[in-house]
Short mmCIF file of C-alpha atoms in Angstrom, two decimals:
data_model
loop_
_atom_site.label_atom_id
_atom_site.label_comp_id
_atom_site.label_asym_id
_atom_site.label_seq_id
_atom_site.Cartn_x
_atom_site.Cartn_y
_atom_site.Cartn_z
CA MET T 1 35.02 -5.26 -6.82
CA THR T 2 32.12 -3.83 -8.70
CA ALA T 3 32.38 -2.03 -11.99
CA ARG T 4 34.06 1.10 -11.75
CA LYS T 5 34.49 4.14 -14.00
CA SER T 6 36.43 3.25 -17.06
CA GLY T 7 39.88 3.75 -16.84
CA PHE T 8 40.29 3.55 -12.90
CA ILE T 9 42.26 0.41 -11.31
CA VAL T 10 40.61 0.66 -7.82
CA GLY T 11 43.02 -1.88 -6.23
CA ALA T 12 44.90 -2.43 -9.43
CA VAL T 13 47.59 -1.13 -7.63
CA ALA T 14 47.39 -4.04 -5.48
CA GLY T 15 49.65 -2.75 -4.20
CA ALA T 16 50.65 0.77 -4.16
CA GLY T 17 53.45 1.78 -1.70
CA VAL T 18 53.38 4.60 0.81
CA ALA T 19 54.95 4.74 4.28
CA CYS T 20 54.19 6.76 7.23
CA ALA T 21 55.94 8.20 10.29
CA ALA T 22 56.16 11.43 12.45
CA LEU T 23 59.63 12.85 11.50
CA ALA T 24 60.11 16.44 12.25
CA GLY T 25 63.15 18.18 12.00
CA MET T 26 64.61 16.80 9.04
CA GLY T 27 66.03 20.10 7.81
CA MET T 28 63.10 20.03 4.98
CA ARG T 29 60.37 22.51 5.07
CA MET T 30 57.07 23.00 3.34
CA GLY T 31 57.32 25.27 0.06
CA THR T 32 56.04 28.61 0.29
CA ALA T 33 53.96 30.82 -1.82
CA ASP T 34 57.32 32.87 -2.43
CA ALA T 35 59.27 29.91 -3.52
CA ALA T 36 58.16 29.53 -7.10
CA GLN T 37 59.44 33.22 -7.40
CA ALA T 38 62.86 32.32 -5.93
CA PRO T 39 65.65 32.59 -8.43
CA VAL T 40 67.78 29.65 -9.30
CA VAL T 41 70.84 29.82 -7.37
CA ARG T 42 74.53 28.78 -8.85
CA VAL T 43 77.01 28.25 -6.44
CA SER T 44 80.34 29.43 -7.86
CA THR T 45 83.30 26.92 -7.52
CA ALA T 46 86.77 26.76 -9.03
CA SER T 47 85.28 24.68 -11.80
CA ALA T 48 81.67 25.34 -12.71
CA PRO T 49 78.59 26.63 -11.26
CA THR T 50 76.65 24.08 -9.22
CA PHE T 51 72.80 23.98 -9.22
CA ALA T 52 70.70 24.39 -6.38
CA PRO T 53 67.00 24.38 -5.73
CA PRO T 54 65.02 26.92 -4.66
CA PRO T 55 63.86 27.68 -1.19
CA GLY T 56 61.07 25.06 -0.19
CA ALA T 57 62.24 22.20 -2.61
CA PRO T 58 64.05 19.39 -0.74
CA MET T 59 67.73 18.60 -1.90
CA SER T 60 66.93 14.80 -1.44
CA PHE T 61 64.20 12.56 0.03
CA ALA T 62 66.96 10.13 1.38
CA ASP T 63 66.59 11.34 4.90
CA ILE T 64 63.00 10.58 4.95
CA PHE T 65 63.18 7.33 3.21
CA GLU T 66 66.01 6.15 5.49
CA LYS T 67 63.69 6.80 8.45
CA VAL T 68 60.41 5.52 7.08
CA SER T 69 61.32 2.55 4.79
CA PRO T 70 61.81 -0.07 7.61
CA ALA T 71 58.28 0.16 8.62
CA VAL T 72 57.25 -0.62 4.84
CA VAL T 73 56.51 -4.23 3.99
CA GLN T 74 55.87 -6.46 1.02
CA ILE T 75 52.93 -8.50 1.46
CA ASN T 76 52.74 -11.95 -0.28
CA VAL T 77 49.33 -13.69 -0.42
CA THR T 78 48.66 -17.39 -1.41
CA SER T 79 45.01 -17.92 -2.30
CA LYS T 80 42.80 -20.48 -4.34
CA ALA T 81 42.96 -19.78 -7.88
CA GLN T 82 39.57 -18.04 -9.14
CA ALA T 83 37.97 -19.20 -12.24
CA PRO T 84 38.08 -16.58 -15.27
CA SER T 85 35.40 -14.29 -15.18
CA LEU T 86 34.14 -11.26 -17.07
CA ARG T 87 35.59 -8.02 -16.05
CA ILE T 88 36.05 -4.78 -17.47
CA PRO T 89 39.51 -4.56 -18.95
CA GLY T 90 41.95 -2.59 -16.68
CA LEU T 91 39.91 -3.10 -13.71
CA GLU T 92 41.88 -6.41 -12.25
CA GLY T 93 42.48 -6.23 -8.39
CA PHE T 94 46.49 -6.78 -8.25
CA ASP T 95 49.08 -8.81 -10.15
CA ILE T 96 48.71 -12.41 -10.24
CA VAL T 97 51.54 -14.93 -10.41
CA PRO T 98 51.38 -18.58 -10.94
CA ARG T 99 52.63 -20.73 -8.16
CA GLY T 100 56.38 -21.37 -8.32
CA GLN T 101 57.19 -18.41 -10.75
CA ARG T 102 59.61 -16.24 -9.16
CA ARG T 103 58.70 -12.26 -9.18
CA PRO T 104 61.36 -9.71 -9.62
CA GLY T 105 63.18 -8.93 -6.55
CA GLN T 106 61.11 -11.35 -4.31
CA PRO T 107 63.02 -13.26 -2.07
CA GLY T 108 62.46 -16.89 -0.85
CA GLN T 109 60.19 -17.98 -3.66
CA GLN T 110 59.73 -21.70 -4.02
CA GLY T 111 59.77 -24.04 -6.87
CA GLN T 112 56.48 -25.45 -8.18
CA GLN T 113 55.04 -27.64 -5.57
CA GLN T 114 52.91 -30.74 -5.99
CA GLU T 115 49.58 -30.34 -3.96
CA ASP T 116 48.26 -33.63 -4.37
CA ASP T 117 49.58 -37.10 -2.87
CA GLY T 118 46.60 -39.28 -4.27
CA ASP T 119 43.81 -39.31 -6.40
CA THR T 120 42.40 -36.15 -5.11
CA PRO T 121 43.19 -33.32 -7.56
CA ALA T 122 45.25 -30.47 -6.25
CA THR T 123 43.53 -26.98 -5.46
CA PRO T 124 44.88 -24.47 -7.94
CA LYS T 125 46.89 -21.69 -6.14
CA GLN T 126 47.62 -18.19 -7.16
CA GLN T 127 50.13 -15.89 -5.54
CA SER T 128 49.64 -12.08 -5.43
CA ALA T 129 51.62 -9.37 -3.93
CA GLY T 130 50.93 -5.84 -2.40
CA SER T 131 52.33 -3.33 0.07
CA GLY T 132 51.51 -2.41 3.75
CA PHE T 133 53.06 -0.77 6.76
CA PHE T 134 53.59 -1.20 10.41
CA ILE T 135 51.38 1.21 12.81
CA SER T 136 52.63 -0.44 15.93
CA ALA T 137 55.58 -1.99 17.40
CA ASP T 138 53.89 -5.25 18.40
CA GLY T 139 53.09 -6.20 14.47
CA TYR T 140 49.86 -4.62 13.46
CA ILE T 141 50.08 -3.79 9.72
CA VAL T 142 47.57 -1.64 7.48
CA THR T 143 47.22 -2.51 3.80
CA ASN T 144 44.45 -2.80 1.36
CA ASN T 145 41.30 -5.12 1.68
CA HIS T 146 41.84 -6.30 -2.11
CA VAL T 147 45.42 -7.37 -1.17
CA VAL T 148 44.27 -9.74 1.49
CA ALA T 149 40.43 -10.40 0.90
CA ASP T 150 40.81 -14.09 -0.39
CA ALA T 151 44.28 -14.93 1.29
CA ASP T 152 44.91 -18.38 2.52
CA GLU T 153 48.16 -17.50 3.80
CA ILE T 154 49.91 -14.28 4.33
CA GLN T 155 53.73 -13.49 4.40
CA VAL T 156 55.19 -10.17 5.08
CA VAL T 157 58.94 -9.49 3.94
CA LEU T 158 60.62 -6.86 5.73
CA LYS T 159 63.09 -4.29 4.68
CA ASP T 160 66.04 -6.59 6.37
CA GLY T 161 65.25 -9.48 4.33
CA ARG T 162 62.93 -11.17 7.08
CA GLU T 163 60.03 -13.36 6.08
CA LEU T 164 57.29 -13.55 8.58
CA LYS T 165 53.86 -15.15 8.82
CA ALA T 166 50.95 -12.89 9.43
CA THR T 167 47.12 -13.21 10.14
CA LEU T 168 44.21 -11.32 9.16
CA VAL T 169 42.72 -9.20 12.02
CA GLY T 170 39.95 -7.50 10.08
CA ARG T 171 38.96 -5.99 6.85
CA ASP T 172 36.63 -3.22 5.60
CA GLU T 173 35.20 -3.71 2.12
CA SER T 174 33.54 -0.23 2.42
CA THR T 175 36.96 1.87 2.22
CA ASP T 176 39.05 -1.04 1.17
CA LEU T 177 41.15 -1.28 4.14
CA ALA T 178 42.34 -4.14 6.15
CA VAL T 179 44.66 -4.71 9.02
CA ILE T 180 46.97 -7.83 9.36
CA LYS T 181 49.50 -8.81 12.28
CA VAL T 182 52.65 -10.71 12.38
CA VAL T 183 52.36 -13.94 14.31
CA ASP T 184 55.53 -15.56 13.55
CA PRO T 185 57.54 -16.99 16.16
CA LYS T 186 60.64 -16.05 14.40
CA ALA T 187 59.77 -12.36 15.17
CA LYS T 188 61.93 -11.01 17.77
CA GLY T 189 59.93 -9.32 20.42
CA LYS T 190 57.95 -6.54 19.80
CA ASP T 191 60.45 -3.99 18.16
CA PHE T 192 59.12 -3.53 14.71
CA THR T 193 59.68 0.04 13.25
CA PHE T 194 56.16 1.93 12.69
CA VAL T 195 54.98 4.97 11.56
CA ASN T 196 52.02 7.14 12.68
CA PHE T 197 48.98 8.50 11.06
CA GLU T 198 48.88 12.34 10.37
CA ASN T 199 45.28 13.70 9.99
CA GLN T 200 45.95 17.11 11.37
CA ALA T 201 48.79 19.11 9.25
CA LYS T 202 47.44 18.41 5.77
CA PRO T 203 49.78 19.21 2.76
CA ARG T 204 48.48 21.62 0.27
CA VAL T 205 47.81 20.93 -3.33
CA GLY T 206 51.06 20.96 -4.90
CA ASP T 207 52.95 19.77 -1.92
CA TRP T 208 55.60 17.18 -2.44
CA VAL T 209 54.52 13.50 -1.51
CA ILE T 210 56.66 10.21 -1.34
CA THR T 211 55.34 6.58 -1.72
CA ILE T 212 57.16 3.75 -0.80
CA GLY T 213 55.67 0.02 -1.73
CA ASN T 214 56.34 -3.06 -3.72
CA PRO T 215 55.67 -2.31 -7.44
CA PHE T 216 55.83 -5.59 -9.46
CA GLY T 217 57.45 -7.40 -6.60
CA LEU T 218 60.42 -5.06 -6.52
CA GLY T 219 60.37 -4.09 -2.61
CA GLY T 220 61.21 -1.05 -1.31
CA THR T 221 60.73 1.34 -4.12
CA ALA T 222 60.41 4.79 -3.48
CA THR T 223 58.66 7.57 -5.81
CA ALA T 224 57.89 10.92 -5.52
CA GLY T 225 55.18 13.43 -6.82
CA ILE T 226 52.80 15.91 -5.77
CA ILE T 227 49.49 16.20 -4.08
CA SER T 228 47.27 17.11 -7.18
CA ALA T 229 43.76 17.13 -5.41
CA TYR T 230 41.61 16.37 -2.51
CA ASP T 231 37.89 14.95 -2.37
CA ARG T 232 38.35 12.91 -5.49
CA ASN T 233 35.19 10.42 -6.23
CA LEU T 234 36.10 7.27 -8.23
CA ASN T 235 32.36 6.42 -8.94
CA ASP T 236 32.73 3.09 -7.06
CA THR T 237 31.32 1.51 -3.86
CA THR T 238 34.34 2.90 -1.68
CA SER T 239 33.68 6.58 -2.91
CA SER T 240 30.60 6.64 -0.52
CA PHE T 241 32.93 6.43 2.26
CA VAL T 242 36.47 7.69 0.94
CA PRO T 243 37.27 11.30 -0.43
CA TYR T 244 40.31 10.12 -2.14
CA ILE T 245 43.54 12.15 -2.24
CA GLN T 246 44.99 12.50 -5.68
CA ILE T 247 48.57 11.91 -5.84
CA ASP T 248 50.42 12.83 -8.98
CA ALA T 249 53.44 10.13 -8.62
CA PRO T 250 54.32 7.06 -9.97
CA ILE T 251 52.17 4.02 -8.44
CA ASN T 252 52.00 0.57 -9.83
CA ARG T 253 50.73 -2.94 -9.35
CA GLY T 254 52.12 -4.08 -6.01
CA ASN T 255 51.91 -0.95 -4.37
CA SER T 256 48.45 -1.32 -3.14
CA GLY T 257 48.31 -0.98 0.81
CA GLY T 258 51.48 1.10 0.82
CA PRO T 259 51.73 4.60 2.55
CA SER T 260 51.99 8.03 1.19
CA PHE T 261 54.21 10.79 3.10
CA ASP T 262 54.74 14.25 3.35
CA ILE T 263 58.17 15.63 3.25
CA TYR T 264 58.17 15.36 6.95
CA GLY T 265 57.66 11.69 6.73
CA ARG T 266 54.16 11.72 8.11
CA VAL T 267 51.63 9.26 6.76
CA ILE T 268 49.04 11.24 4.95
CA GLY T 269 47.29 8.18 3.05
CA VAL T 270 47.07 4.66 1.82
CA ASN T 271 47.42 3.94 -1.73
CA SER T 272 44.73 2.44 -3.10
CA ALA T 273 44.01 2.96 -6.81
CA ILE T 274 45.18 4.51 -9.83
CA TYR T 275 43.84 6.11 -13.26
CA SER T 276 45.03 4.00 -16.22
CA PRO T 277 43.66 3.55 -19.77
CA SER T 278 46.11 1.27 -20.51
CA GLY T 279 46.78 -0.77 -17.31
CA GLY T 280 49.94 0.82 -16.62
CA SER T 281 50.85 3.87 -14.55
CA VAL T 282 50.39 7.27 -16.01
CA GLY T 283 51.37 8.99 -12.91
CA ILE T 284 48.00 9.13 -11.38
CA GLY T 285 47.23 7.39 -8.38
CA PHE T 286 44.54 7.75 -5.38
CA ALA T 287 45.13 7.26 -1.78
CA ILE T 288 42.72 6.97 1.33
CA PRO T 289 43.02 10.00 3.55
CA ALA T 290 44.86 9.44 7.00
CA GLU T 291 41.91 10.25 8.92
CA VAL T 292 39.94 7.84 7.40
CA ALA T 293 42.47 5.01 7.61
CA GLU T 294 43.27 5.47 11.25
CA GLY T 295 39.55 5.35 12.29
CA VAL T 296 39.07 2.20 10.45
CA ALA T 297 42.47 0.50 11.61
CA LYS T 298 41.36 1.42 15.32
CA GLN T 299 37.88 -0.38 14.60
CA LEU T 300 39.31 -3.51 12.88
CA ILE T 301 42.07 -3.74 15.87
CA ALA T 302 39.41 -3.55 18.51
CA ASN T 303 36.52 -5.25 17.20
CA GLY T 304 37.65 -7.23 13.90
CA LYS T 305 35.17 -5.09 11.85
CA VAL T 306 33.81 -1.69 11.23
CA VAL T 307 30.10 -1.00 12.41
CA ARG T 308 28.18 1.71 10.45
CA GLY T 309 24.88 3.68 10.84
CA TYR T 310 22.52 2.72 8.16
CA ILE T 311 18.78 4.06 7.51
CA GLY T 312 17.87 1.88 4.52
CA VAL T 313 17.25 4.07 1.69
CA SER T 314 18.52 3.92 -2.22
CA ILE T 315 19.46 7.44 -2.97
CA MET T 316 20.80 9.59 -5.76
CA ALA T 317 22.55 12.84 -5.93
CA PHE T 318 20.07 15.93 -6.17
CA ASN T 319 21.94 17.73 -8.95
CA ALA T 320 21.39 21.14 -10.24
CA GLU T 321 19.64 19.99 -13.39
CA MET T 322 17.12 18.17 -11.14
CA ALA T 323 16.74 21.02 -8.81
CA GLU T 324 16.24 23.37 -11.73
CA ALA T 325 13.28 20.92 -12.95
CA LEU T 326 11.43 21.38 -9.54
CA GLY T 327 12.11 25.06 -9.29
CA MET T 328 14.63 24.55 -6.42
CA SER T 329 17.80 25.95 -7.85
CA ASP T 330 19.29 26.58 -4.46
CA VAL T 331 18.75 23.20 -2.91
CA LYS T 332 21.53 20.42 -2.92
CA GLY T 333 21.41 17.19 -1.30
CA ALA T 334 20.16 13.57 -2.08
CA ILE T 335 17.01 12.26 -3.34
CA VAL T 336 15.39 9.14 -1.87
CA ALA T 337 14.82 6.74 -5.10
CA SER T 338 13.22 3.71 -2.80
CA VAL T 339 12.84 2.89 1.01
CA VAL T 340 13.67 -0.78 2.29
CA PRO T 341 10.67 -2.33 3.38
CA GLY T 342 10.72 -2.68 7.31
CA GLY T 343 14.14 -0.57 7.39
CA PRO T 344 14.69 2.23 10.03
CA ALA T 345 13.75 5.17 7.32
CA ALA T 346 10.42 3.48 6.63
CA LYS T 347 9.56 2.88 10.10
CA ALA T 348 10.56 6.60 10.62
CA GLY T 349 8.13 7.76 7.72
CA LEU T 350 10.62 8.46 5.10
CA LEU T 351 9.23 8.36 1.42
CA PRO T 352 10.38 7.90 -1.99
CA ASP T 353 10.90 11.46 -3.58
CA ASP T 354 11.88 13.23 -0.32
CA ILE T 355 14.88 15.30 -0.79
CA LEU T 356 17.50 15.01 1.96
CA VAL T 357 19.46 18.31 2.78
CA ALA T 358 21.12 17.78 6.11
CA VAL T 359 22.06 14.92 8.56
CA ASN T 360 22.12 15.84 12.33
CA GLY T 361 22.45 19.71 11.22
CA VAL T 362 25.23 18.92 8.83
CA LYS T 363 24.27 20.02 5.21
CA ILE T 364 25.07 17.66 2.52
CA SER T 365 25.47 18.36 -1.22
CA ASP T 366 25.42 14.85 -2.65
CA SER T 367 24.43 11.20 -1.94
CA SER T 368 28.27 10.29 -1.09
CA GLU T 369 28.24 13.06 1.90
CA LEU T 370 24.80 11.65 2.87
CA THR T 371 26.02 8.03 3.22
CA ARG T 372 29.36 9.21 5.30
CA GLU T 373 27.15 11.24 7.59
CA VAL T 374 24.64 8.48 8.41
CA SER T 375 27.56 5.82 8.71
CA LYS T 376 28.93 7.93 11.46
CA ALA T 377 26.04 7.22 13.79
CA ARG T 378 26.00 4.26 16.19
CA PRO T 379 23.33 1.64 15.85
CA GLY T 380 20.45 2.57 17.85
CA GLU T 381 21.21 6.14 17.85
CA THR T 382 18.65 8.63 16.70
CA ILE T 383 19.33 10.61 13.36
CA LYS T 384 17.73 13.94 12.64
CA VAL T 385 17.39 13.97 9.02
CA SER T 386 16.23 17.32 7.33
CA ILE T 387 14.29 16.79 4.07
CA ILE T 388 12.24 18.58 1.82
CA ARG T 389 8.75 17.06 0.86
CA ASP T 390 6.09 18.73 -1.39
CA GLY T 391 8.25 21.69 -1.46
CA LYS T 392 8.21 22.23 2.38
CA PRO T 393 11.01 21.57 4.77
CA ARG T 394 10.86 18.88 7.69
CA ILE T 395 12.85 16.97 10.27
CA VAL T 396 12.60 13.36 10.33
CA ASP T 397 13.81 11.37 13.34
CA VAL T 398 15.32 7.70 12.34
CA LYS T 399 16.71 5.45 14.76
CA SER T 400 19.76 4.12 12.99
CA GLY T 401 20.44 0.52 12.16
CA THR T 402 23.59 -1.39 11.38
CA ARG T 403 24.80 -1.17 7.76
CA PRO T 404 25.14 -4.56 6.28
CA SER T 405 28.51 -5.32 4.50
CA GLU T 406 29.00 -4.12 0.83
CA SER T 407 28.84 -7.71 -0.62
CA SER T 408 25.32 -8.24 1.06
CA LEU T 409 24.08 -5.09 -0.29
CA ALA T 410 25.47 -6.03 -3.78
CA VAL T 411 23.76 -9.53 -3.43
CA THR T 412 20.53 -7.90 -2.66
CA ASP T 413 20.55 -5.36 -5.41
CA ASP T 414 21.36 -8.15 -7.98
CA GLU T 415 18.61 -10.53 -6.82
CA GLN T 416 16.27 -7.55 -7.23
CA GLY T 417 17.62 -6.40 -10.42
CA GLN T 418 17.47 -9.51 -12.46
CA ASP T 419 16.46 -9.11 -16.12
CA GLY T 420 15.05 -11.75 -18.21
CA ALA T 421 15.39 -10.07 -21.60
CA ALA T 422 12.22 -11.78 -22.65
CA PRO T 423 10.64 -11.33 -26.05
CA THR T 424 8.48 -8.05 -26.43
CA PRO T 425 4.70 -8.16 -24.99
CA ASP T 426 1.63 -7.35 -27.35
CA LYS T 427 1.92 -3.71 -27.72
CA PRO T 428 -0.53 -1.64 -25.43
CA ALA T 429 -2.42 1.02 -26.74
CA SER T 430 -0.07 3.96 -26.76
CA GLN T 431 0.19 7.77 -26.80
CA LYS T 432 3.06 10.04 -27.62
CA VAL T 433 4.33 12.74 -25.39
CA ASP T 434 6.05 14.68 -28.15
CA ALA T 435 7.45 17.33 -25.56
CA LEU T 436 9.46 14.67 -24.07
CA GLY T 437 10.26 12.27 -26.97
CA LEU T 438 8.51 9.45 -25.40
CA THR T 439 5.71 7.13 -26.50
CA LEU T 440 3.76 5.77 -23.48
CA GLY T 441 1.03 3.02 -22.45
CA PRO T 442 -0.27 1.49 -19.60
CA ILE T 443 1.31 -1.81 -17.96
CA ASP T 444 -0.69 -4.80 -18.75
CA ALA T 445 0.09 -8.35 -17.79
CA ALA T 446 2.19 -9.14 -20.73
CA SER T 447 4.51 -6.25 -19.85
CA ARG T 448 4.82 -7.27 -16.43
CA GLN T 449 5.74 -10.76 -17.32
CA THR T 450 8.18 -9.50 -19.98
CA TYR T 451 9.95 -6.75 -18.24
CA LYS T 452 9.45 -8.56 -14.72
CA ILE T 453 7.64 -5.49 -13.24
CA GLU T 454 6.49 -6.06 -9.82
CA SER T 455 2.76 -5.98 -8.96
CA ASP T 456 3.46 -2.75 -6.92
CA ILE T 457 4.99 -0.60 -9.65
CA LYS T 458 2.64 1.82 -11.05
CA GLY T 459 2.73 4.12 -13.84
CA LEU T 460 3.28 4.30 -17.80
CA LEU T 461 5.24 1.72 -19.56
CA ILE T 462 7.74 3.31 -22.04
CA ILE T 463 7.00 1.90 -25.45
CA GLY T 464 9.16 4.01 -27.53
CA VAL T 465 11.82 6.87 -27.09
CA LYS T 466 12.78 9.20 -29.91
CA GLY T 467 16.31 8.67 -30.36
CA ASP T 468 17.42 12.70 -30.92
CA SER T 469 15.40 13.57 -27.74
CA ASP T 470 16.91 14.39 -24.26
CA ALA T 471 15.39 11.00 -22.86
CA GLY T 472 16.87 9.14 -25.88
CA GLU T 473 20.34 10.67 -24.96
CA LYS T 474 20.16 10.00 -21.39
CA GLY T 475 19.40 6.36 -21.90
CA LEU T 476 15.71 5.87 -21.29
CA ALA T 477 14.43 2.71 -22.98
CA LYS T 478 11.51 0.61 -23.94
CA GLY T 479 10.32 -1.39 -20.95
CA ASP T 480 11.35 1.41 -18.54
CA VAL T 481 8.47 2.70 -16.24
CA LEU T 482 7.38 6.24 -15.92
CA SER T 483 6.20 6.30 -12.58
CA ASN T 484 6.44 9.88 -11.39
CA ILE T 485 6.88 13.56 -12.72
CA ASN T 486 7.86 16.51 -10.79
CA GLY T 487 7.04 14.67 -7.45
CA ALA T 488 3.44 13.51 -8.76
CA PRO T 489 2.43 10.00 -9.46
CA VAL T 490 1.69 9.17 -13.04
CA THR T 491 -1.59 7.22 -14.02
CA SER T 492 -2.24 8.61 -17.56
CA VAL T 493 -0.78 10.48 -20.27
CA ALA T 494 -2.88 13.56 -19.49
CA ASP T 495 -0.91 13.39 -16.07
CA VAL T 496 2.70 13.65 -18.00
CA ASN T 497 0.97 16.37 -20.39
CA SER T 498 -0.35 18.35 -17.46
CA ALA T 499 2.96 18.35 -15.45
CA VAL T 500 5.07 19.61 -18.64
CA GLU T 501 2.46 22.32 -19.06
CA THR T 502 2.80 23.40 -15.61
CA ALA T 503 6.34 23.57 -15.86
CA LYS T 504 6.22 25.60 -19.00
CA LYS T 505 3.93 28.00 -17.36
CA ALA T 506 6.42 28.40 -14.53
CA GLY T 507 9.25 29.34 -16.89
CA ARG T 508 11.00 25.74 -16.30
CA THR T 509 12.82 24.12 -19.06
CA SER T 510 12.85 20.55 -17.70
CA VAL T 511 11.06 18.24 -15.58
CA LEU T 512 12.20 15.55 -13.11
CA VAL T 513 11.03 12.02 -13.69
CA LYS T 514 11.04 9.06 -11.96
CA ILE T 515 11.91 6.20 -13.99
CA VAL T 516 11.70 2.15 -12.86
CA ARG T 517 13.93 0.04 -14.60
CA GLN T 518 14.63 -3.74 -13.25
CA ASN T 519 12.51 -2.66 -10.29
CA ARG T 520 14.83 -0.12 -9.22
CA PRO T 521 13.97 3.65 -9.34
CA VAL T 522 16.20 6.28 -10.63
CA PHE T 523 15.32 10.08 -11.08
CA ILE T 524 16.28 11.83 -14.45
CA PRO T 525 15.65 15.48 -15.42
CA LEU T 526 14.19 15.62 -19.01
CA LYS T 527 14.37 18.78 -21.07
CA ILE T 528 10.96 20.12 -22.53
CA ALA T 529 11.33 19.95 -26.34
CA PRO T 530 10.36 23.35 -27.88
#
């Protein structure tokens, strides 16, 4: 996984359990608006009053658990041990247990095994655990990608204690979902208890939710809580495709890939992440919505992979501060930072600085929504992209390509963004722009070599940044390139001063600058100092 927002353990739930099934008629109902006002009921008996919950609150989750828990499985994965790497504390994928060490409650664990029978050194093995759930009687199981991504062997443990071999059907990095299938000859026919996704009747915020899974190897564990929020963004790669459900229920390591249920026993999500400043559960978890999980699972079963549309642009959310800087206070969408050479967007004529506001007539409010809408297209399909360029609206027809895997995109970004951290070049002639807190100068040959600035990058080199300026607070730094201001290319300090004055005359208090760092552009609104 790539770096995420501090405190999030995306997949640290490598395992967060939840099960799913359509189980109507259990004598339990969703709470109503009046339920909170209902008085506490005390039933008089010969001895003492008995507490009874108000209407809308279930007496127990036992009936739901009894019906759906047979569909939830513990997933044990054996994989090659990875060398230690530098990672942000608290962002581990899932619990790792040395080979041979027994996990609490895990049946069938063997003792330490010798892997080498000659002079060849043994390949170190590690074991990890997660959760999953059957979605068909013939053995298909949904789980998280991070649970099985590096698996050499996969074993599933059923509620009745059976330990069965499984194989990977397909996985999707973009949503952190995977499908495996039981292939063990010991499996008796096609009689697995399974549950169904429910993507029509969504619980309200505040409604009960139940999770079932395998925390810390303790299979068949149930927890309960409430739906706390929808459409959460975890600021990681999956959030471009997953509007997470926030679930306030105890979810821990080992729960990843398990299902979340409403009080009718319907699967509403797949547990995937927790928020944890300490590494342990604080009662805040995140689930992939059922409608996303079901669509991905169907594609993985049919094709072994998920195919998404792709236009080939690097984008940022066009936020309110950026809009105010350009005098477009009512505009929402995404702004193009760069265009992939030779990609679909480049061939269609999309340009850096274009503001994308709709895809196929669907308005977008941020970069994640743009990515989701584009990904719905089939490769070769024409996508109508509504943009604003130079303050004027227009529509550009883009022929969709096929989105590469997230790991491929990450490798490309890393290769393009390597930084040599070389010595400081001879200082070019510079001028200050006090209104922005910047000292700027031309990009000379030494600067290009030191900061690895590609030859096609134009603009002014940032030589200094005033610490207490808005630029300083927003992280602008020596070696960055100021290439554009309010949509106009920058070739001299005079261009910068002119743009600042124009903004002041228009009554605006900020300007939108394009900064290029490590050859990757980013848009930043900067306040104009008085």
